[in-house]
Short mmCIF file of C-alpha atoms in Angstrom, two decimals:
data_model
loop_
_atom_site.label_atom_id
_atom_site.label_comp_id
_atom_site.label_asym_id
_atom_site.label_seq_id
_atom_site.Cartn_x
_atom_site.Cartn_y
_atom_site.Cartn_z
CA MET A 1 138.45 129.24 97.23
CA GLU A 2 141.48 131.34 98.20
CA SER A 3 141.02 135.07 97.63
CA ARG A 4 143.48 136.75 95.29
CA HIS A 5 142.26 140.31 95.85
CA VAL A 6 144.46 143.12 94.53
CA THR A 7 144.42 146.82 95.32
CA THR A 8 144.64 149.40 92.57
CA PRO A 9 146.39 152.72 93.30
CA PHE A 10 144.47 155.85 94.24
CA GLY A 11 144.11 158.84 91.91
CA ARG A 12 145.91 159.15 88.61
CA ARG A 13 148.59 156.60 89.37
CA PRO A 14 148.27 153.76 86.80
CA ILE A 15 148.17 150.04 87.47
CA THR A 16 150.34 147.66 85.43
CA LEU A 17 150.15 143.92 84.98
CA ALA A 18 153.54 143.64 86.70
CA LEU A 19 152.12 145.31 89.80
CA VAL A 20 149.14 142.97 89.73
CA SER A 21 151.44 139.93 89.48
CA ARG A 22 153.50 141.13 92.44
CA GLN A 23 150.43 141.60 94.61
CA ILE A 24 149.16 138.13 93.75
CA ALA A 25 152.59 136.62 94.41
CA THR A 26 152.67 137.99 97.96
CA LYS A 27 149.63 135.82 98.77
CA GLU A 28 151.67 132.70 98.02
CA ILE A 29 154.38 133.24 100.66
CA ARG A 30 154.80 130.28 103.03
CA SER A 31 152.82 130.77 106.22
CA ASP A 32 155.86 130.11 108.43
CA LYS A 33 158.33 132.26 106.50
CA THR A 34 160.26 134.94 108.43
CA THR A 35 163.26 137.15 107.75
CA ASP A 36 165.22 139.86 109.52
CA LYS A 37 164.09 143.20 108.13
CA TRP A 38 167.50 144.85 108.52
CA LYS A 39 169.26 142.01 106.74
CA VAL A 40 166.85 142.38 103.83
CA LEU A 41 167.60 146.11 103.80
CA ARG A 42 171.36 145.42 103.70
CA ASP A 43 170.91 142.93 100.85
CA ALA A 44 168.75 145.40 98.92
CA SER A 45 171.40 148.07 99.47
CA GLU A 46 174.09 145.79 98.06
CA ALA A 47 171.88 144.82 95.11
CA ARG A 48 170.73 148.36 94.27
CA LYS A 49 172.52 148.20 90.89
CA PHE A 50 170.36 145.22 89.86
CA LEU A 51 167.20 146.70 91.38
CA GLY A 52 167.62 150.08 89.70
CA VAL A 53 167.19 152.11 92.89
CA GLN A 54 169.26 154.94 94.33
CA ASP A 55 170.70 155.65 97.76
CA ARG A 56 167.84 158.04 98.58
CA SER A 57 165.35 155.31 97.69
CA LEU A 58 167.02 153.02 100.21
CA ALA A 59 166.87 155.76 102.84
CA VAL A 60 163.11 155.93 102.29
CA LEU A 61 162.87 152.12 102.52
CA GLU A 62 164.80 152.21 105.79
CA ALA A 63 162.34 154.81 107.10
CA LEU A 64 159.40 152.59 106.11
CA LEU A 65 160.94 149.58 107.89
CA SER A 66 161.42 151.65 111.02
CA PHE A 67 157.62 151.95 111.29
CA TYR A 68 157.29 148.17 111.43
CA PRO A 69 157.42 147.38 115.17
CA GLU A 70 159.25 144.02 115.05
CA ASN A 71 162.71 143.08 113.78
CA GLU A 72 161.41 140.10 111.82
CA LEU A 73 159.05 140.26 108.89
CA ARG A 74 156.64 137.36 109.36
CA GLN A 75 153.97 136.03 107.02
CA GLY A 76 150.53 136.13 108.63
CA CYS A 77 151.29 139.31 110.56
CA GLN A 78 150.24 142.80 109.55
CA LEU A 79 153.00 143.87 107.13
CA VAL A 80 151.42 147.14 106.03
CA VAL A 81 152.90 150.34 107.48
CA PHE A 82 150.96 153.59 107.22
CA PRO A 83 153.10 156.62 108.15
CA SER A 84 152.19 160.05 106.82
CA ASN A 85 154.51 161.85 104.43
CA ALA A 86 155.49 164.21 107.25
CA GLN A 87 156.56 161.29 109.45
CA LEU A 88 158.44 159.66 106.58
CA THR A 89 160.21 162.94 105.76
CA LEU A 90 161.37 163.23 109.36
CA ARG A 91 162.79 159.69 109.49
CA ALA A 92 164.28 159.94 105.98
CA HIS A 93 166.59 162.75 107.13
CA GLY A 94 164.46 165.67 105.98
CA ILE A 95 163.95 164.57 102.37
CA ALA A 96 161.78 166.98 100.34
CA GLY A 97 158.15 166.05 99.66
CA ALA A 98 158.49 165.78 95.87
CA THR A 99 161.68 163.73 96.26
CA LEU A 100 159.96 161.46 98.79
CA ARG A 101 157.09 160.73 96.39
CA ARG A 102 159.50 160.02 93.53
CA HIS A 103 161.52 157.51 95.54
CA LEU A 104 158.38 155.82 96.87
CA ALA A 105 157.36 155.30 93.24
CA LEU A 106 160.82 153.86 92.48
CA LEU A 107 160.52 151.40 95.35
CA VAL A 108 157.13 150.26 94.04
CA GLU A 109 158.49 149.96 90.50
CA ALA A 110 161.47 147.93 91.76
CA GLY A 111 159.07 145.47 93.42
CA LEU A 112 160.26 146.13 96.98
CA ILE A 113 156.96 147.47 98.33
CA VAL A 114 153.31 147.45 97.24
CA ARG A 115 150.80 150.25 97.68
CA ARG A 116 147.61 149.41 99.60
CA ASP A 117 145.59 152.56 98.99
CA SER A 118 142.34 153.37 100.76
CA ALA A 119 139.27 154.80 99.06
CA ASN A 120 140.46 158.38 99.56
CA GLY A 121 144.19 157.67 99.34
CA LYS A 122 144.78 158.26 103.06
CA ARG A 123 147.03 155.93 105.06
CA TYR A 124 145.51 154.54 108.23
CA ALA A 125 144.63 151.34 110.09
CA ARG A 126 141.28 149.88 111.17
CA LYS A 127 141.30 148.28 114.57
CA ASN A 128 138.90 145.82 116.14
CA LYS A 129 137.33 146.12 119.59
CA SER A 130 140.40 144.62 121.24
CA GLY A 131 142.65 147.28 119.69
CA SER A 132 144.42 144.98 117.23
CA VAL A 133 144.92 146.15 113.64
CA GLU A 134 142.28 144.51 111.48
CA SER A 135 143.28 146.06 108.16
CA ALA A 136 145.62 148.84 107.13
CA PHE A 137 146.17 151.10 104.13
CA GLY A 138 149.66 152.26 103.27
CA PHE A 139 152.75 150.40 102.08
CA ASP A 140 152.89 146.60 102.14
CA LEU A 141 156.33 145.18 103.02
CA SER A 142 155.39 141.64 101.90
CA PRO A 143 157.57 141.81 98.74
CA LEU A 144 160.65 142.12 100.94
CA LEU A 145 159.70 138.92 102.75
CA MET A 146 158.85 137.16 99.49
CA ARG A 147 162.13 138.17 97.77
CA ALA A 148 164.46 137.72 100.76
CA GLU A 149 166.41 134.83 99.18
CA GLU A 150 166.55 136.53 95.79
CA LEU A 151 167.91 139.74 97.31
CA ALA A 152 170.50 137.74 99.27
CA GLN A 153 171.69 136.06 96.06
CA MET A 154 171.90 139.41 94.31
CA ALA A 155 173.97 140.79 97.19
CA GLN A 156 176.33 137.80 97.03
CA ARG A 157 176.74 138.28 93.29
CA VAL A 158 177.58 141.96 93.76
CA CYS A 159 180.11 141.04 96.44
CA ALA A 160 181.70 138.41 94.20
CA ASP A 161 181.86 140.89 91.30
CA ARG A 162 183.49 143.44 93.58
CA ILE A 163 186.16 140.93 94.64
CA ALA A 164 186.71 139.85 91.02
CA TYR A 165 186.99 143.50 89.96
CA ARG A 166 189.58 144.25 92.63
CA ARG A 167 191.63 141.17 91.73
CA ALA A 168 191.48 141.89 88.00
CA LYS A 169 192.59 145.46 88.64
CA GLU A 170 195.49 144.28 90.82
CA ASP A 171 196.50 141.62 88.27
CA LEU A 172 196.45 144.19 85.47
CA THR A 173 198.59 146.58 87.53
CA ILE A 174 201.17 143.86 88.27
CA CYS A 175 201.23 142.61 84.67
CA ARG A 176 201.55 146.18 83.38
CA ARG A 177 204.48 146.77 85.74
CA ASP A 178 206.17 143.53 84.64
CA VAL A 179 205.92 144.40 80.94
CA ARG A 180 207.15 147.95 81.48
CA LYS A 181 210.19 146.89 83.51
CA LEU A 182 211.09 143.94 81.28
CA ILE A 183 211.07 146.10 78.15
CA SER A 184 213.03 148.86 79.92
CA ALA A 185 215.61 146.34 81.13
CA ALA A 186 215.97 144.81 77.65
CA ILE A 187 216.44 148.22 76.03
CA GLY A 188 218.76 149.43 78.79
CA GLU A 189 221.01 146.37 78.51
CA GLY A 190 221.01 146.37 74.71
CA ALA A 191 219.32 142.98 74.28
CA ASP A 192 218.48 141.96 70.72
CA GLY A 193 214.82 142.26 69.86
CA HIS A 194 212.07 144.44 68.44
CA TRP A 195 211.67 146.31 71.69
CA GLN A 196 210.40 149.53 70.08
CA LYS A 197 207.54 147.62 68.46
CA LEU A 198 206.73 145.79 71.69
CA GLU A 199 206.85 149.06 73.59
CA ALA A 200 204.45 150.60 71.06
CA VAL A 201 202.03 147.71 71.65
CA TYR A 202 202.37 148.24 75.41
CA LEU A 203 201.69 151.98 75.17
CA GLU A 204 198.63 151.35 73.01
CA LEU A 205 197.25 148.90 75.61
CA VAL A 206 197.84 151.44 78.40
CA ARG A 207 196.11 154.13 76.35
CA ARG A 208 193.03 151.92 76.03
CA ILE A 209 192.54 151.56 79.80
CA PRO A 210 189.38 153.59 80.63
CA ARG A 211 189.20 155.94 83.59
CA ALA A 212 186.41 153.82 85.09
CA PRO A 213 186.76 150.38 83.48
CA LEU A 214 184.12 147.68 83.70
CA LEU A 215 185.03 144.15 84.81
CA SER A 216 184.78 142.98 81.19
CA ASP A 217 187.18 145.76 80.15
CA LEU A 218 189.70 144.67 82.79
CA HIS A 219 189.48 141.00 81.77
CA GLY A 220 190.02 141.83 78.09
CA LEU A 221 192.93 144.19 78.77
CA LEU A 222 194.48 141.77 81.26
CA GLU A 223 194.39 138.95 78.71
CA GLU A 224 196.11 141.13 76.11
CA MET A 225 198.67 142.42 78.62
CA GLU A 226 199.45 138.85 79.73
CA MET A 227 199.93 137.84 76.10
CA LEU A 228 202.31 140.78 75.67
CA ARG A 229 204.24 139.75 78.78
CA GLU A 230 204.54 136.21 77.41
CA GLU A 231 205.64 137.74 74.12
CA VAL A 232 208.40 139.75 75.81
CA LEU A 233 209.61 136.70 77.74
CA ASN A 234 209.37 134.58 74.60
CA VAL A 235 211.51 137.06 72.61
CA LEU A 236 214.15 136.95 75.33
CA ASP A 237 214.01 133.14 75.36
CA ILE A 238 214.09 132.88 71.55
CA LYS A 239 217.14 135.14 71.43
CA GLN A 240 218.95 132.93 73.89
CA LYS A 241 218.03 129.81 71.91
CA ALA A 242 219.06 131.46 68.64
CA GLU A 243 222.46 132.33 70.10
CA PHE A 244 222.82 128.76 71.33
CA LEU A 245 221.96 127.38 67.87
CA SER A 246 224.35 129.82 66.22
CA ALA A 247 227.17 128.75 68.56
CA ASN A 248 226.55 125.08 67.66
CA ASP A 249 225.91 125.71 63.97
CA ASP A 250 228.94 123.82 62.68
CA HIS A 251 228.06 120.73 64.71
CA ASN A 252 224.43 120.75 63.60
CA GLU A 253 225.31 121.29 59.95
CA HIS A 254 226.90 117.83 59.75
CA HIS A 255 223.50 116.33 60.54
CA LYS A 256 221.54 118.57 58.15
CA GLN A 257 223.60 118.30 54.95
CA SER A 258 222.04 116.36 52.09
CA SER A 259 223.24 115.57 48.60
CA ASN A 260 219.98 117.02 47.29
CA THR A 261 219.51 120.26 49.18
CA GLU A 262 216.85 121.59 46.83
CA SER A 263 214.41 118.72 47.17
CA LEU A 264 210.99 119.84 48.42
CA TYR A 265 210.00 116.31 49.39
CA GLU A 266 212.67 115.49 51.95
CA LEU A 267 210.16 115.83 54.80
CA GLU A 268 207.34 113.93 53.20
CA PRO A 269 206.28 110.66 54.87
CA GLY A 270 205.72 107.44 52.97
CA SER A 271 202.34 106.34 51.68
CA ASP A 272 199.50 105.39 54.03
CA VAL A 273 200.22 101.71 53.33
CA GLU A 274 203.88 102.15 54.25
CA GLU A 275 202.93 104.07 57.41
CA ARG A 276 200.61 101.27 58.55
CA ALA A 277 203.16 98.58 57.70
CA MET A 278 205.94 100.26 59.69
CA PRO A 279 206.02 99.04 63.32
CA CYS A 280 205.53 101.90 65.78
CA GLN A 281 208.63 100.98 67.75
CA ASN A 282 210.75 101.24 64.58
CA ARG A 283 209.52 104.68 63.54
CA GLU A 284 211.90 107.51 64.19
CA PRO A 285 210.54 110.76 65.65
CA ALA A 286 209.59 113.16 62.87
CA ASN A 287 211.93 115.93 64.01
CA ILE A 288 215.05 113.76 63.53
CA ALA A 289 214.69 113.92 59.73
CA LEU A 290 213.68 117.57 59.50
CA LYS A 291 215.72 119.80 57.19
CA VAL A 292 215.87 123.57 57.06
CA PHE A 293 214.67 125.03 53.77
CA PRO A 294 216.69 127.71 51.98
CA LEU A 295 215.86 131.09 53.43
CA ASP A 296 215.77 132.64 49.97
CA MET A 297 213.05 130.18 48.89
CA VAL A 298 211.05 130.76 52.10
CA LEU A 299 211.02 134.52 51.56
CA ARG A 300 209.97 134.15 47.92
CA ALA A 301 207.09 131.92 49.01
CA CYS A 302 206.17 134.05 52.05
CA PRO A 303 207.05 137.69 51.35
CA GLU A 304 204.48 139.09 53.82
CA ILE A 305 206.65 138.31 56.86
CA VAL A 306 209.50 140.52 55.61
CA ALA A 307 207.66 143.66 56.79
CA TYR A 308 207.88 142.41 60.38
CA GLY A 309 211.64 141.90 60.38
CA PRO A 310 214.15 144.38 61.86
CA ASN A 311 213.86 147.64 59.91
CA GLY A 312 211.36 145.96 57.58
CA ARG A 313 213.75 143.36 56.16
CA VAL A 314 214.77 139.74 56.77
CA ALA A 315 218.42 139.04 55.99
CA SER A 316 219.04 135.98 58.17
CA TRP A 317 217.34 133.17 60.04
CA ARG A 318 217.67 135.25 63.18
CA ASP A 319 215.67 138.05 61.53
CA LEU A 320 213.02 135.55 60.39
CA THR A 321 212.75 134.09 63.91
CA SER A 322 212.34 137.58 65.38
CA ALA A 323 209.69 138.47 62.80
CA SER A 324 207.79 135.24 63.48
CA VAL A 325 207.54 136.13 67.18
CA ILE A 326 205.84 139.44 66.29
CA VAL A 327 203.54 137.78 63.75
CA ARG A 328 202.71 134.98 66.19
CA SER A 329 201.29 137.51 68.64
CA MET A 330 199.44 139.37 65.90
CA LEU A 331 197.77 136.18 64.65
CA GLY A 332 196.71 135.19 68.18
CA VAL A 333 198.94 132.10 68.38
CA THR A 334 199.70 131.47 72.05
CA PRO A 335 203.30 131.24 73.27
CA SER A 336 202.72 127.62 74.28
CA ALA A 337 201.56 126.67 70.76
CA TYR A 338 204.60 128.37 69.27
CA GLN A 339 206.96 126.74 71.75
CA GLU A 340 205.43 123.33 71.01
CA ALA A 341 206.19 123.85 67.32
CA CYS A 342 209.77 124.93 68.14
CA ASP A 343 210.27 121.78 70.19
CA ALA A 344 208.77 119.54 67.51
CA ILE A 345 210.31 120.91 64.29
CA GLY A 346 212.93 123.39 65.48
CA PRO A 347 212.84 127.21 65.82
CA GLN A 348 213.68 127.82 62.17
CA ASN A 349 210.96 125.57 60.77
CA ALA A 350 208.51 126.97 63.34
CA ALA A 351 209.29 130.44 61.97
CA VAL A 352 208.65 129.14 58.44
CA MET A 353 205.33 127.69 59.58
CA ILE A 354 204.32 131.09 60.99
CA ALA A 355 205.32 132.72 57.70
CA CYS A 356 203.15 130.26 55.75
CA ILE A 357 200.19 130.81 58.08
CA LEU A 358 200.56 134.60 57.68
CA GLU A 359 200.55 134.20 53.92
CA ARG A 360 197.20 132.38 54.08
CA ALA A 361 195.77 134.20 57.13
CA GLY A 362 192.65 135.24 55.23
CA HIS A 363 191.66 131.59 54.75
CA ILE A 364 192.35 130.39 58.33
CA ASN A 365 189.77 130.86 61.09
CA SER A 366 192.02 130.08 64.06
CA ALA A 367 195.75 130.46 63.47
CA GLY A 368 196.57 129.02 66.90
CA GLY A 369 194.45 125.90 66.43
CA TYR A 370 195.77 125.47 62.88
CA MET A 371 199.38 125.64 64.09
CA ARG A 372 198.77 123.10 66.85
CA ALA A 373 197.17 120.75 64.31
CA LEU A 374 200.15 121.05 61.93
CA THR A 375 202.59 120.53 64.81
CA SER A 376 200.74 117.39 65.87
CA LYS A 377 200.83 116.04 62.32
CA SER A 378 204.54 116.90 62.05
CA LYS A 379 205.25 114.85 65.18
CA ARG A 380 203.55 111.86 63.53
CA GLY A 381 205.42 112.39 60.26
CA GLN A 382 202.18 113.26 58.45
CA PHE A 383 202.98 116.85 57.48
CA SER A 384 205.78 118.61 55.67
CA LEU A 385 206.42 122.27 54.98
CA GLY A 386 207.81 121.42 51.54
CA PRO A 387 204.52 121.05 49.65
CA VAL A 388 203.15 124.14 51.38
CA LEU A 389 206.08 126.29 50.27
CA MET A 390 205.93 124.84 46.76
CA SER A 391 202.20 125.56 46.56
CA LEU A 392 202.76 129.17 47.65
CA LEU A 393 205.52 129.54 45.05
CA ARG A 394 203.24 128.16 42.32
CA THR A 395 200.47 130.54 43.40
CA LYS A 396 202.87 133.45 42.90
CA GLY A 397 204.13 132.02 39.60
CA ILE A 398 207.68 131.62 40.97
CA SER A 399 209.92 128.66 40.31
CA SER A 400 211.25 126.87 43.36
CA ARG A 401 214.73 127.07 41.79
CA SER A 402 214.80 130.83 41.10
CA GLY A 403 217.01 133.03 43.21
CA HIS A 404 220.68 132.94 44.11
CA ASP A 405 220.99 130.91 47.28
CA HIS A 406 219.48 127.45 47.42
CA GLY A 407 221.63 126.10 50.20
CA ALA A 408 220.51 125.71 53.78
CA VAL A 409 221.08 128.97 55.58
CA PRO A 410 222.96 128.48 58.80
#
């Protein structure tokens, strides 16, 4: 039967079940296993954060390894070193006695070495008649051999985290610079947009950057800063599109006019039976039949979005579009989801959709996913904003015909 003898520490030092397990585990190392002792030391140095040891502890470990005569730790050889405290102090760069004992205890607790104490606590070796070491009492280096692969993996993880940290920090710096310069350029050239609000969001993000951020902090801040950059670019793009639509307003109005401009059901698809009976090749894309609802009715149904317009008011479709861009970011709707809605139902109806989502934000778990789902249904002709607006008006006890302007707002 294989012996699984363990050694308890001398004096008042306690024994724990973890220490017992580590001693037993060292007996199970493969007989042919070897490793370079200095490579293990380098890996342990890299992984010190995971091991919970300090630089001085590693200096003591290096001193212990220097007393092992070979460069390779090999199972089956004598892996116990037995230097005195005076010798260890000398090789550990003059470390004080109390400090030496504390860091030896830390190395034992971290599972990097095991104590093999003699009956009186002294460190020495017994030799046979030929002069070879038969048994020794001191510090067993077997855990380093046993954990060589584990320490190497820890070191690789630390290295990967360091690279990821540096890249995240660089990406955040570049993104921060982009946002700052884009906002400054927009303000300096007098571009339309809520640049003061966007700048306030930027300054708040910068304020939240810690002096010594963790990798998780950098990833979170980078994601928010990238969203803000997309927001800035999206505002610039939306402004350009709004100007283009305004310039072509007269041409588009010929296609939007209807003899019944107040109907809330103009966008509704036919029944399920009619949808199934209609051949796919004969169905027109949903966005061809889309109409723009009266702005006055939209604002009565969705008053919450008014606060996000220029100077806290919405007086035109341009103001509503600008407000929807701010609200889109606040709700966590990605620029791509918003752009998809603009392409499918037009910028004005996309702004109305954002206004409706804001009005019911407390009942929606994921505004971005909800908007994508509505956009997809709109493309298939299975969703209309009309019933949504009418439902919101009914909830507020407002008639869909109240107000002064029921015509489509150009």
